[in-house]
PDB file of C-alpha atoms in Angstrom:
ATOM      1  CA  MET A 870     -12.029 -17.933   2.672  1.00 80.00           C
ATOM      2  CA  HIS A 871     -10.400 -15.339   1.511  1.00 88.00           C
ATOM      3  CA  THR A 872      -7.136 -14.396   3.145  1.00 93.00           C
ATOM      4  CA  ILE A 873      -5.151 -11.169   3.825  1.00 95.00           C
ATOM      5  CA  SER A 874      -1.534 -12.370   3.095  1.00 95.00           C
ATOM      6  CA  ASP A 875       2.071 -10.376   3.176  1.00 94.00           C
ATOM      7  CA  ILE A 876       3.459 -11.575  -0.289  1.00 94.00           C
ATOM      8  CA  THR A 877       6.665 -12.588   1.397  1.00 92.00           C
ATOM      9  CA  LEU A 878       4.617 -15.592   2.694  1.00 94.00           C
ATOM     10  CA  PHE A 879       4.950 -17.192  -0.269  1.00 95.00           C
ATOM     11  CA  SER A 880       7.903 -18.600  -2.743  1.00 95.00           C
ATOM     12  CA  ARG A 881       9.199 -16.323  -5.791  1.00 95.00           C
ATOM     13  CA  SER A 882       7.353 -19.264  -7.868  1.00 95.00           C
ATOM     14  CA  GLU A 883       4.356 -19.868  -5.588  1.00 94.00           C
ATOM     15  CA  PHE A 884       3.913 -16.214  -6.204  1.00 96.00           C
ATOM     16  CA  SER A 885       4.207 -15.709  -9.719  1.00 95.00           C
ATOM     17  CA  THR A 886       1.705 -18.617 -10.556  1.00 94.00           C
ATOM     18  CA  LEU A 887      -0.531 -16.397  -8.503  1.00 94.00           C
ATOM     19  CA  ALA A 888       0.128 -12.877 -10.335  1.00 96.00           C
ATOM     20  CA  GLY A 889      -0.365 -14.246 -13.552  1.00 94.00           C
ATOM     21  CA  ASN A 890      -3.580 -14.382 -13.620  1.00 93.00           C
ATOM     22  CA  PHE A 891      -4.516 -10.858 -11.963  1.00 97.00           C
ATOM     23  CA  ASP A 892      -6.139  -8.122 -14.039  1.00 98.00           C
ATOM     24  CA  CYS A 893      -7.624  -4.890 -13.158  1.00 98.00           C
ATOM     25  CA  ASN A 894      -7.324  -3.734 -17.011  1.00 97.00           C
ATOM     26  CA  GLU A 895      -4.371  -1.129 -16.008  1.00 98.00           C
ATOM     27  CA  ASN A 896      -1.145  -2.132 -17.148  1.00 98.00           C
ATOM     28  CA  ASN A 897       1.009  -0.362 -14.844  1.00 98.00           C
ATOM     29  CA  LEU A 898      -1.090  -2.012 -11.815  1.00 98.00           C
ATOM     30  CA  ASN A 899      -1.008  -5.630 -13.747  1.00 98.00           C
ATOM     31  CA  THR A 900       2.557  -5.329 -14.545  1.00 98.00           C
ATOM     32  CA  TYR A 901       3.598  -3.990 -11.380  1.00 98.00           C
ATOM     33  CA  ILE A 902       2.454  -6.960  -9.215  1.00 98.00           C
ATOM     34  CA  LYS A 903       3.540  -9.659 -12.060  1.00 97.00           C
ATOM     35  CA  GLN A 904       6.972  -7.844 -12.862  1.00 97.00           C
ATOM     36  CA  PHE A 905       7.942  -5.897  -9.568  1.00 98.00           C
ATOM     37  CA  ALA A 906       6.237  -6.313  -6.158  1.00 98.00           C
ATOM     38  CA  TYR A 907       7.701  -9.504  -5.167  1.00 97.00           C
ATOM     39  CA  LYS A 908      11.364  -8.344  -5.988  1.00 97.00           C
ATOM     40  CA  HIS A 909      10.205  -4.537  -3.971  1.00 98.00           C
ATOM     41  CA  ALA A 910       9.084  -7.037  -0.692  1.00 97.00           C
ATOM     42  CA  SER A 911      11.914  -9.095  -0.918  1.00 96.00           C
ATOM     43  CA  GLU A 912      14.244  -6.183  -1.290  1.00 97.00           C
ATOM     44  CA  GLY A 913      12.552  -3.796   1.377  1.00 96.00           C
ATOM     45  CA  LEU A 914      11.653  -1.703  -0.807  1.00 97.00           C
ATOM     46  CA  SER A 915       7.592  -1.717  -0.246  1.00 98.00           C
ATOM     47  CA  GLN A 916       5.954  -4.096   0.760  1.00 98.00           C
ATOM     48  CA  THR A 917       2.465  -5.621  -0.623  1.00 98.00           C
ATOM     49  CA  TYR A 918      -1.015  -6.910   0.845  1.00 98.00           C
ATOM     50  CA  LEU A 919      -2.771  -9.174  -1.012  1.00 97.00           C
ATOM     51  CA  ILE A 920      -6.792 -10.478  -0.660  1.00 98.00           C
ATOM     52  CA  HIS A 921      -6.538 -14.126  -2.320  1.00 96.00           C
ATOM     53  CA  LYS A 922      -8.598 -16.948  -2.097  1.00 93.00           C
ATOM     54  CA  ASP A 923      -8.252 -20.627  -4.216  1.00 90.00           C
ATOM     55  CA  ASN A 924      -4.890 -19.454  -6.116  1.00 89.00           C
ATOM     56  CA  THR A 925      -6.650 -16.201  -7.224  1.00 95.00           C
ATOM     57  CA  ILE A 926      -5.498 -12.555  -6.231  1.00 97.00           C
ATOM     58  CA  ILE A 927      -8.536 -10.811  -5.970  1.00 98.00           C
ATOM     59  CA  ALA A 928      -7.193  -7.448  -4.953  1.00 98.00           C
ATOM     60  CA  TYR A 929      -3.761  -6.204  -3.532  1.00 98.00           C
ATOM     61  CA  VAL A 930      -1.950  -2.680  -1.567  1.00 98.00           C
ATOM     62  CA  THR A 931       1.362  -1.495  -2.165  1.00 98.00           C
ATOM     63  CA  LEU A 932       2.654   0.365   0.942  1.00 98.00           C
ATOM     64  CA  SER A 933       5.765   1.964   1.748  1.00 97.00           C
ATOM     65  CA  ILE A 934       7.545   5.373   4.011  1.00 96.00           C
ATOM     66  CA  SER A 935       7.128   8.272   3.036  1.00 94.00           C
ATOM     67  CA  THR A 936       7.343  11.578   5.035  1.00 92.00           C
ATOM     68  CA  VAL A 937       5.739  15.806   3.633  1.00 89.00           C
ATOM     69  CA  SER A 938       7.987  18.028   3.849  1.00 87.00           C
ATOM     70  CA  ASP A 939       8.502  21.850   3.025  1.00 80.00           C
ATOM     71  CA  ASN A 940       9.271  21.289  -0.898  1.00 82.00           C
ATOM     72  CA  ASP A 941       5.724  19.984  -0.972  1.00 76.00           C
ATOM     73  CA  GLY A 942       3.403  22.307  -1.847  1.00 77.00           C
ATOM     74  CA  TYR A 943       1.146  21.323   0.983  1.00 79.00           C
ATOM     75  CA  TYR A 944       2.957  21.362   4.235  1.00 85.00           C
ATOM     76  CA  GLU A 945       1.726  23.681   6.126  1.00 84.00           C
ATOM     77  CA  GLU A 946      -1.998  23.019   5.169  1.00 86.00           C
ATOM     78  CA  THR A 947      -0.715  19.488   5.794  1.00 86.00           C
ATOM     79  CA  LYS A 948       0.365  20.393   9.371  1.00 86.00           C
ATOM     80  CA  ARG A 949      -2.469  22.108  10.345  1.00 86.00           C
ATOM     81  CA  ASN A 950      -4.676  19.337   9.391  1.00 88.00           C
ATOM     82  CA  CYS A 951      -3.410  16.965  11.188  1.00 86.00           C
ATOM     83  CA  ASP A 952      -3.030  18.771  14.779  1.00 85.00           C
ATOM     84  CA  ILE A 953       1.164  19.251  14.145  1.00 86.00           C
ATOM     85  CA  PRO A 954       2.483  21.797  16.016  1.00 87.00           C
ATOM     86  CA  GLU A 955       3.657  24.859  13.958  1.00 82.00           C
ATOM     87  CA  SER A 956       7.051  25.147  15.393  1.00 86.00           C
ATOM     88  CA  TYR A 957       7.495  21.575  14.037  1.00 86.00           C
ATOM     89  CA  ARG A 958      10.054  22.024  10.671  1.00 85.00           C
ATOM     90  CA  PHE A 959      10.908  18.795   9.912  1.00 89.00           C
ATOM     91  CA  PRO A 960       9.048  16.115   7.190  1.00 91.00           C
ATOM     92  CA  MET A 961       6.534  14.702   9.145  1.00 90.00           C
ATOM     93  CA  PRO A 962       6.454  10.608   8.979  1.00 92.00           C
ATOM     94  CA  ALA A 963       3.939   9.260   6.615  1.00 94.00           C
ATOM     95  CA  LEU A 964       2.833   6.038   4.945  1.00 97.00           C
ATOM     96  CA  LYS A 965       2.332   6.052   1.186  1.00 97.00           C
ATOM     97  CA  ILE A 966       0.108   4.151  -0.331  1.00 98.00           C
ATOM     98  CA  ALA A 967       1.900   3.245  -3.567  1.00 98.00           C
ATOM     99  CA  ARG A 968      -0.664   1.162  -5.562  1.00 98.00           C
ATOM    100  CA  LEU A 969      -3.977  -0.330  -5.121  1.00 98.00           C
ATOM    101  CA  ALA A 970      -5.984  -2.872  -7.465  1.00 98.00           C
ATOM    102  CA  THR A 971      -8.261  -5.220  -7.526  1.00 98.00           C
ATOM    103  CA  GLY A 972      -9.050  -7.946 -10.017  1.00 98.00           C
ATOM    104  CA  ASP A 973     -11.484  -6.855 -12.782  1.00 97.00           C
ATOM    105  CA  SER A 974     -13.920  -9.037 -11.749  1.00 96.00           C
ATOM    106  CA  PHE A 975     -14.156  -8.005  -7.947  1.00 97.00           C
ATOM    107  CA  LYS A 976     -14.624  -4.834  -7.922  1.00 97.00           C
ATOM    108  CA  LYS A 977     -17.456  -3.327  -6.193  1.00 96.00           C
ATOM    109  CA  ARG A 978     -17.515  -5.495  -3.793  1.00 97.00           C
ATOM    110  CA  GLY A 979     -15.613  -3.617  -0.719  1.00 97.00           C
ATOM    111  CA  TYR A 980     -12.474  -5.290  -1.301  1.00 98.00           C
ATOM    112  CA  GLY A 981     -10.168  -1.940  -1.585  1.00 97.00           C
ATOM    113  CA  SER A 982     -12.035  -0.691   1.228  1.00 97.00           C
ATOM    114  CA  ILE A 983     -10.667  -3.455   3.217  1.00 97.00           C
ATOM    115  CA  LEU A 984      -6.971  -2.659   2.247  1.00 98.00           C
ATOM    116  CA  LEU A 985      -7.657   0.950   3.051  1.00 98.00           C
ATOM    117  CA  SER A 986      -8.477  -0.435   6.094  1.00 97.00           C
ATOM    118  CA  LEU A 987      -5.549  -2.586   6.912  1.00 98.00           C
ATOM    119  CA  ALA A 988      -3.472   0.862   5.582  1.00 98.00           C
ATOM    120  CA  LYS A 989      -5.274   2.646   8.109  1.00 97.00           C
ATOM    121  CA  ILE A 990      -4.094   0.028  11.089  1.00 97.00           C
ATOM    122  CA  LYS A 991      -0.799  -0.732   9.248  1.00 96.00           C
ATOM    123  CA  SER A 992      -0.226   3.554  10.031  1.00 96.00           C
ATOM    124  CA  MET A 993      -1.074   2.981  13.524  1.00 95.00           C
ATOM    125  CA  VAL A 994       1.116   0.149  14.276  1.00 96.00           C
ATOM    126  CA  LEU A 995       4.045   2.493  12.825  1.00 95.00           C
ATOM    127  CA  GLN A 996       2.411   5.711  15.087  1.00 93.00           C
ATOM    128  CA  ILE A 997       3.432   3.433  18.233  1.00 94.00           C
ATOM    129  CA  THR A 998       6.586   1.890  16.924  1.00 93.00           C
ATOM    130  CA  GLY A 999       8.150   4.430  15.281  1.00 89.00           C
ATOM    131  CA  GLY A1000       6.202   7.630  14.224  1.00 89.00           C
ATOM    132  CA  CYS A1001       3.510   7.733  11.455  1.00 90.00           C
ATOM    133  CA  ARG A1002       1.578  10.571  11.238  1.00 87.00           C
ATOM    134  CA  LEU A1003      -0.370  10.548   7.948  1.00 92.00           C
ATOM    135  CA  ILE A1004      -1.193   8.361   5.250  1.00 95.00           C
ATOM    136  CA  THR A1005      -0.258   9.546   1.065  1.00 93.00           C
ATOM    137  CA  VAL A1006      -1.199   8.448  -1.785  1.00 93.00           C
TER     138      VAL A1006
END
């Protein structure tokens, strides 16, 4: 059975073993999961969720909190598209999909879509608990 887990549910050594064989054919995404994901999660900088089975990471998504502000070239357009009042002049709270990767041998099976759905659910929870109107990438 496939499981979705927050990486902090594993010890550092368990996670290192699990991540060691991950390969999505993108060096930066492979490096991130193997060298930085656990550290960033334990430091509260981002959170990574895995789909895994039998000590194999199938796919992962890394989420962090973000904003869209006046400095971004698409602020006004985003406000219109998201039904945010014209009078709102503050950075808009968002959930950022910082990384999304599926292992090479598991691509085209819907795992990325499952993790996108997880991100949508997390953004809805954030909207209720702390404010979140957008998902960015």
